[in-house]
Coordinates of C-alpha atoms and ligand atoms in Angstrom, one line a residue:
X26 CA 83.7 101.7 82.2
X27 CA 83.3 98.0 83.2
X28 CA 85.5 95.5 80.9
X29 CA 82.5 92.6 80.8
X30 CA 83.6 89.1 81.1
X31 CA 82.9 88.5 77.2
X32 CA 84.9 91.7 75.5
X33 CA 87.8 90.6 78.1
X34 CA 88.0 87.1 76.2
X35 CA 87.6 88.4 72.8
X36 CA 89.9 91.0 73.2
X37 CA 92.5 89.8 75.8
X38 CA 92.6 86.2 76.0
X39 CA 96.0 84.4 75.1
X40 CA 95.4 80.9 73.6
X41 CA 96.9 78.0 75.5
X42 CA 97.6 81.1 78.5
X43 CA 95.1 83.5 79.8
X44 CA 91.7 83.7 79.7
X45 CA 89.4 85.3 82.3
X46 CA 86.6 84.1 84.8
X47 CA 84.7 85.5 87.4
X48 CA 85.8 84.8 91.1
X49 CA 82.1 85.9 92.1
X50 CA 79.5 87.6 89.6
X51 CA 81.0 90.8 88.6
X52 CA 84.7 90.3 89.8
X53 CA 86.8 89.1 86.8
X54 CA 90.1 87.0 87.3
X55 CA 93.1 86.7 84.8
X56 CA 93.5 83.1 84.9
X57 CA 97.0 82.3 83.8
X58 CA 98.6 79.2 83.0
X59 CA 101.7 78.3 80.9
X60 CA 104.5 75.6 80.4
X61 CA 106.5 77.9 82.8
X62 CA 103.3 78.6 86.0
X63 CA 99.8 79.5 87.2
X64 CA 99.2 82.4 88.5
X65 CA 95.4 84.7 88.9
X66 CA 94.6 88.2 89.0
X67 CA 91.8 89.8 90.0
X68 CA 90.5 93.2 87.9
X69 CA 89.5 94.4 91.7
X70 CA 92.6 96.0 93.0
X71 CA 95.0 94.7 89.8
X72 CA 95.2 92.0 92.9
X73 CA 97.7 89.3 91.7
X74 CA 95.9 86.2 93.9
X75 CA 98.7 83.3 93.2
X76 CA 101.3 82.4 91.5
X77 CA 103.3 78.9 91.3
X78 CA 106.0 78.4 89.1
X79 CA 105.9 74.9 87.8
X80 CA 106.9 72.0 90.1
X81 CA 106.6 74.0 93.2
X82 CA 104.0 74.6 96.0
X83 CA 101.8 78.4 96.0
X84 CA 104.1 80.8 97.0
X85 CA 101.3 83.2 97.2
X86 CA 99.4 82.9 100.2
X87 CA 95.3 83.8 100.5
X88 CA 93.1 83.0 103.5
X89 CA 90.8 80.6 103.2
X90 CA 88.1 83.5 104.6
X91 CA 89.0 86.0 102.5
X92 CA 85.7 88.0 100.9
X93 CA 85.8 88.6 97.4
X94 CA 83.1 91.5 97.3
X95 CA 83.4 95.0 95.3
X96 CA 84.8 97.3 97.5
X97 CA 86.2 95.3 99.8
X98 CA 90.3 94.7 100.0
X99 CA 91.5 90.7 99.5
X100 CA 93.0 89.4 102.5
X101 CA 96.4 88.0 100.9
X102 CA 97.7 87.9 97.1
X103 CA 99.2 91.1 96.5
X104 CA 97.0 94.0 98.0
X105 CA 98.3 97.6 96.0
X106 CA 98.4 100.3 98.9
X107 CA 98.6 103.4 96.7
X108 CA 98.8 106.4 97.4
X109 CA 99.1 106.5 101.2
X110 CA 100.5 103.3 103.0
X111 CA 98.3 102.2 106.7
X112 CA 95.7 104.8 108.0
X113 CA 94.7 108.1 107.1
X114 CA 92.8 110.5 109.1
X115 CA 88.8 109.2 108.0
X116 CA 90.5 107.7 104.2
X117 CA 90.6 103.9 103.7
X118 CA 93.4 102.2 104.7
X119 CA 95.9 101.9 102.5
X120 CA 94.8 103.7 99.8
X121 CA 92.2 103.5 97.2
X122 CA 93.3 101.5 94.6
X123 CA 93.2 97.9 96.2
X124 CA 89.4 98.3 95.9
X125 CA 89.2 100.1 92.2
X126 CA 88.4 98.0 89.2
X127 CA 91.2 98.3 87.2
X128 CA 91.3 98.1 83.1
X129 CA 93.1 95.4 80.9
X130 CA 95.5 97.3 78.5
X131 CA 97.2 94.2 77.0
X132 CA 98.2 91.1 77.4
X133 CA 100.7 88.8 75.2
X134 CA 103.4 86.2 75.7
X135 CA 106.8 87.6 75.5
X136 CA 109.6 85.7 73.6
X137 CA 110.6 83.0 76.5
X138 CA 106.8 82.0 77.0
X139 CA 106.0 84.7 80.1
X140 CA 102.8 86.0 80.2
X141 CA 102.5 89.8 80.1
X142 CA 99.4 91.7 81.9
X143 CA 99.1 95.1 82.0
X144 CA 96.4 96.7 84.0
X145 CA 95.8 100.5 84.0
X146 CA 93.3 102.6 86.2
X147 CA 93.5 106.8 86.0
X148 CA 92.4 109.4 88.4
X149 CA 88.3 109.8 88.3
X150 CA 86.0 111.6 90.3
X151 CA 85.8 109.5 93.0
X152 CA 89.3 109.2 93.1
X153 CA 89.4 113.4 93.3
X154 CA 87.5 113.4 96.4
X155 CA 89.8 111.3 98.4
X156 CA 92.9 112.4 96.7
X157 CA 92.8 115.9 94.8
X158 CA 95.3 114.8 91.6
X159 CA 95.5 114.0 88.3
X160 CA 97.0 110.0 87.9
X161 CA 97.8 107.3 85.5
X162 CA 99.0 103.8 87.2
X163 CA 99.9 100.8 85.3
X164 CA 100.9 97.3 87.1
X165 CA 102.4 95.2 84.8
X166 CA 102.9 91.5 86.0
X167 CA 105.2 89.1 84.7
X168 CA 104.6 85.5 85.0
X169 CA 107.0 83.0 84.2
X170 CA 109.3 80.8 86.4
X171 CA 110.0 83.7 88.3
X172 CA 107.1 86.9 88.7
X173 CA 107.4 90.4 88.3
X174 CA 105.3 93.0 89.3
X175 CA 105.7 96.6 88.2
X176 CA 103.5 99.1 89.9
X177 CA 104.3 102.8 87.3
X178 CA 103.0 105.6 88.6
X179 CA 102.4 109.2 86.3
X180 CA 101.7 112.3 87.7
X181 CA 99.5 113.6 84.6
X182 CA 98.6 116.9 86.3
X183 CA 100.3 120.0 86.6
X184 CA 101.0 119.7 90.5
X185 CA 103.3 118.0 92.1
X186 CA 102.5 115.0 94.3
X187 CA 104.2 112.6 96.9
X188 CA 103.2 108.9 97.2
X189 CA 103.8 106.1 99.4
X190 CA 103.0 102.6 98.2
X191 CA 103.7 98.9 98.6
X192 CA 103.0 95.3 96.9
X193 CA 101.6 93.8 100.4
X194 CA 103.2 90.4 98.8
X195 CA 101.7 87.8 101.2
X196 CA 103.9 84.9 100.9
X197 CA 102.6 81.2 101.9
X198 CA 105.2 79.7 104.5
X199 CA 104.9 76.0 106.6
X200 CA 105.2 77.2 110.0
X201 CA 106.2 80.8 111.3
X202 CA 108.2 79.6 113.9
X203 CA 110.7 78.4 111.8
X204 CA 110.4 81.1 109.0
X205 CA 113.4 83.4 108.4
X206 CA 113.8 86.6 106.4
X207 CA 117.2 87.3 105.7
X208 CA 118.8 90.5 104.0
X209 CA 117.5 93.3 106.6
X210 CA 120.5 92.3 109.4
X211 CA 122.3 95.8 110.1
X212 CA 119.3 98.1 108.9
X213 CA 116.8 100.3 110.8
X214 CA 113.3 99.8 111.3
X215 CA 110.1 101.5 112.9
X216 CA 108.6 99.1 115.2
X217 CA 104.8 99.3 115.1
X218 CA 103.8 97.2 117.9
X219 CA 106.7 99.3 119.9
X220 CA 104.9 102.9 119.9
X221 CA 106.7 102.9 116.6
X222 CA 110.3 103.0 118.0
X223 CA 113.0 102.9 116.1
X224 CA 115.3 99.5 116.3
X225 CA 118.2 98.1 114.3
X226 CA 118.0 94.9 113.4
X227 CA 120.4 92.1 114.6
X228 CA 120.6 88.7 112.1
X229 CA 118.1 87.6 110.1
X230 CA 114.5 88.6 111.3
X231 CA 113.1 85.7 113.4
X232 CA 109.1 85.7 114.1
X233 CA 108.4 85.1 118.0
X234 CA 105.2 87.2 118.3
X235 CA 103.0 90.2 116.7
X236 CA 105.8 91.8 114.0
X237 CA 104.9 94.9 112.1
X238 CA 108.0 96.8 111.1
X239 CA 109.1 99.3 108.6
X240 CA 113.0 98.9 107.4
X241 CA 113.7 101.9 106.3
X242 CA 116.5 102.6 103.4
X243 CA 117.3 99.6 102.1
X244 CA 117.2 98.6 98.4
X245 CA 118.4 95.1 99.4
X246 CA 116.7 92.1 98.4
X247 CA 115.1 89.9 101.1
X248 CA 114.8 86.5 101.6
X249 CA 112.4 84.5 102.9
X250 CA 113.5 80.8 104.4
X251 CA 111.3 77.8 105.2
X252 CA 112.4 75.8 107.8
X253 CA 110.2 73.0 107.4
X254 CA 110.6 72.3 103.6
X255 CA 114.0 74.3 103.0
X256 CA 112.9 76.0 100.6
X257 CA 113.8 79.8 99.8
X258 CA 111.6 82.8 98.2
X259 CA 114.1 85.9 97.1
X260 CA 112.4 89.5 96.3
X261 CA 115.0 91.9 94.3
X262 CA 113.3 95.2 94.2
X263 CA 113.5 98.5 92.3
X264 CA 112.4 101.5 92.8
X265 CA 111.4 100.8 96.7
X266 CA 113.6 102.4 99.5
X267 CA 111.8 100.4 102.4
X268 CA 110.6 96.9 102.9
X269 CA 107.9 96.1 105.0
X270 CA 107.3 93.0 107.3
X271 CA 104.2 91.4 109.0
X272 CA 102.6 88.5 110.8
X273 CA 99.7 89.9 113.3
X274 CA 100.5 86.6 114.9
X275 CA 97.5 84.8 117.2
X276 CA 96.3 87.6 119.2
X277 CA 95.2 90.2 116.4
X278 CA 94.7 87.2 114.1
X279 CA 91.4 86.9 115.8
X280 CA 90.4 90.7 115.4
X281 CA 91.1 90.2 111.3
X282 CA 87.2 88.7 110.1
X283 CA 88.5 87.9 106.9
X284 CA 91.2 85.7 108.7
X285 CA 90.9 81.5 110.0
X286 CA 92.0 80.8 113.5
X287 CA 95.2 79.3 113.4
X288 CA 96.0 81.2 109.5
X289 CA 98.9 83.2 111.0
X290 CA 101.4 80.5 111.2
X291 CA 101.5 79.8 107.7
X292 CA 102.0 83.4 106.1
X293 CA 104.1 86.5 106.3
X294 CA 104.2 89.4 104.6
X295 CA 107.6 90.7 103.0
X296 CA 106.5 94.4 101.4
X297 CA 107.8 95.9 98.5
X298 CA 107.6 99.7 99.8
X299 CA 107.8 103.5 100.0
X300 CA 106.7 103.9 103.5
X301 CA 107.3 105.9 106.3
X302 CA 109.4 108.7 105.6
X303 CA 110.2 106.6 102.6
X304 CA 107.5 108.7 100.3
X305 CA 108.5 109.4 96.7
X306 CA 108.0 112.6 94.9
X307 CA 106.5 112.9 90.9
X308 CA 106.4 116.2 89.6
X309 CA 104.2 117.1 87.1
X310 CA 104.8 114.8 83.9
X311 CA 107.2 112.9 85.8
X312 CA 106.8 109.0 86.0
X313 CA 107.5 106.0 89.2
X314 CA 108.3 102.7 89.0
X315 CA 108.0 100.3 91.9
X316 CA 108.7 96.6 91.0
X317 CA 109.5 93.3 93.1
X318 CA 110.4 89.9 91.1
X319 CA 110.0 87.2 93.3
X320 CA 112.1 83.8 92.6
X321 CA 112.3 80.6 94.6
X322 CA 115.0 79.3 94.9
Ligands
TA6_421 O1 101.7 96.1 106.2 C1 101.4 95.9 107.5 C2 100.1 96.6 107.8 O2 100.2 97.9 107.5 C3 99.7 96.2 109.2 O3 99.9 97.3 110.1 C4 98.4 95.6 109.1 O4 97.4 96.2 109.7 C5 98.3 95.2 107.7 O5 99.0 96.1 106.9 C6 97.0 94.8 107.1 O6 96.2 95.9 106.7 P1 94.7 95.7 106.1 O7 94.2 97.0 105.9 O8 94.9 94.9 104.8 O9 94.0 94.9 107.2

């Protein structure tokens, strides 16, 4: 069942805080902004769009051709790949929950002025015919001067499942060449653009070309540094045991439609993940939770 525009603001909108809009007809935003930040979410996908903590610059990057249409994913913000992570077989890519329309369960200011938005979705039929299980997910998204996003997964069936997931946090940066990511030195990663080899990574991650690259077992937080500007973004994690990082750089930039010429050089995705052999496993009754909380610093 849809959530209309109108029962959204009568039952969910936080004076002074939240109240929601439509991005196009028929694709409701949260549209959040306190003393402590901005930030947006989209109902399609539970798809947090931005986020800027007061006195800073987005930290939350979005092209400027991305296609806000129902059933499509949003390139940037914070896609939700769920329950598989990059192809499968004749499935959409990443999962089917970036494209849902997701529910608002709540929303409220917690006692130090953070907004609180909890988006549910459960298992349906057309969820059963890509994916034969029973499902509840929440994402719960803190914003305040730092933002938290908590992906909870329940296995509300009486089988077993296994799941692999990521926040695909795209992060806004001033120029890739000089954009670090420390916090992976000494770990293990699958190389994509290598035939998926499997290198170890020396220093912080430098960007030089096409990256794709799943570090595998690490609960470490990463870092992301801005040369230009100087300024820092740190994601502490929970719950993931691999950490994701991309740039398709100039060459597959062009094959991406929902992508600008040139877009590459100011993002980079730093993934919240279980991916690879990284996939987590929920018995029946049994609960997930997969969170990132971003800070710059
Ligand atoms: O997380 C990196 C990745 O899996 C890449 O391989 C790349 O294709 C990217 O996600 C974007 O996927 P999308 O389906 O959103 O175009």
């Amino acid at each position: 069942m849809t959530q209309t525009l109108n029962t959204l603001n009568t039952n969910f909108a936080v004076p002074n805080a939240l109240r929601f809009t439509e991005a196009v007809p028929g694709l409701p935003v949260a549209e959040i902004s306190t003393p402590l930040a901005t930030a947006s979410v989209a109902l399609h996908g539970a798809h947090v769009l931005s986020w800027q903590p007061a006195g800073q610059a987005p930290v939350i990057w979005v092209s400027k051709a991305a296609i806000f249409e129902l059933g499509k994913p949003v390139r940037g913000g914070v896609p939700l790949c769920w329950p598989w992570f990059g192809p499968l077989a004749d499935k959409p890519m990443h999962g089917f929950v970036r494209t849902m329309v997701w529910q608002v369960r709540g929303a409220e200011l917690d006692a130090s002025g953070q907004l609180v938005l909890r988006l549910g979705i459960s298992d349906d039929a057309s969820t059963r015919a890509l994916w034969d299980f029973a499902f509840d997910l929440e994402l719960v998204v803190t914003v305040g001067s730092t933002l938290t996003i908590a992906l909870t997964t329940r296995n509300t069936g009486a089988a077993p499942f296994s799941i692999n997931q990521a926040l695909h946090t795209y992060f806004a940066t001033s120029d890739i060449h000089q954009t670090t990511v420390q916090g992976l030195a000494g770990g293990s990663y699958i190389n994509k653009v290598q035939n998926f080899a499997v290198c170890q990574q020396e220093g912080d991650v430098v960007f030089t070309g096409e990256t794709d690259r799943i570090y595998t077992d690490t609960t470490a937080d990463s870092v992301i540094v801005d040369g230009v500007t100087g300024r820092t973004i740190r994601i502490a994690k929970q719950g993931s045991a691999s950490t994701v990082v991309w740039n398709p750089w100039s060459e597959k930039e062009k094959n991406i439609v929902d992508m600008a010429a040139g877009e590459h050089r100011q993002m980079l995705c730093v993934e919240t993940c279980n991916a690879g052999p990284d996939s987590i496993s929920i018995p029946a009754g049994g609960v997930h939770t997969l969170a990132a909380t971003i800070s710059v610093e």
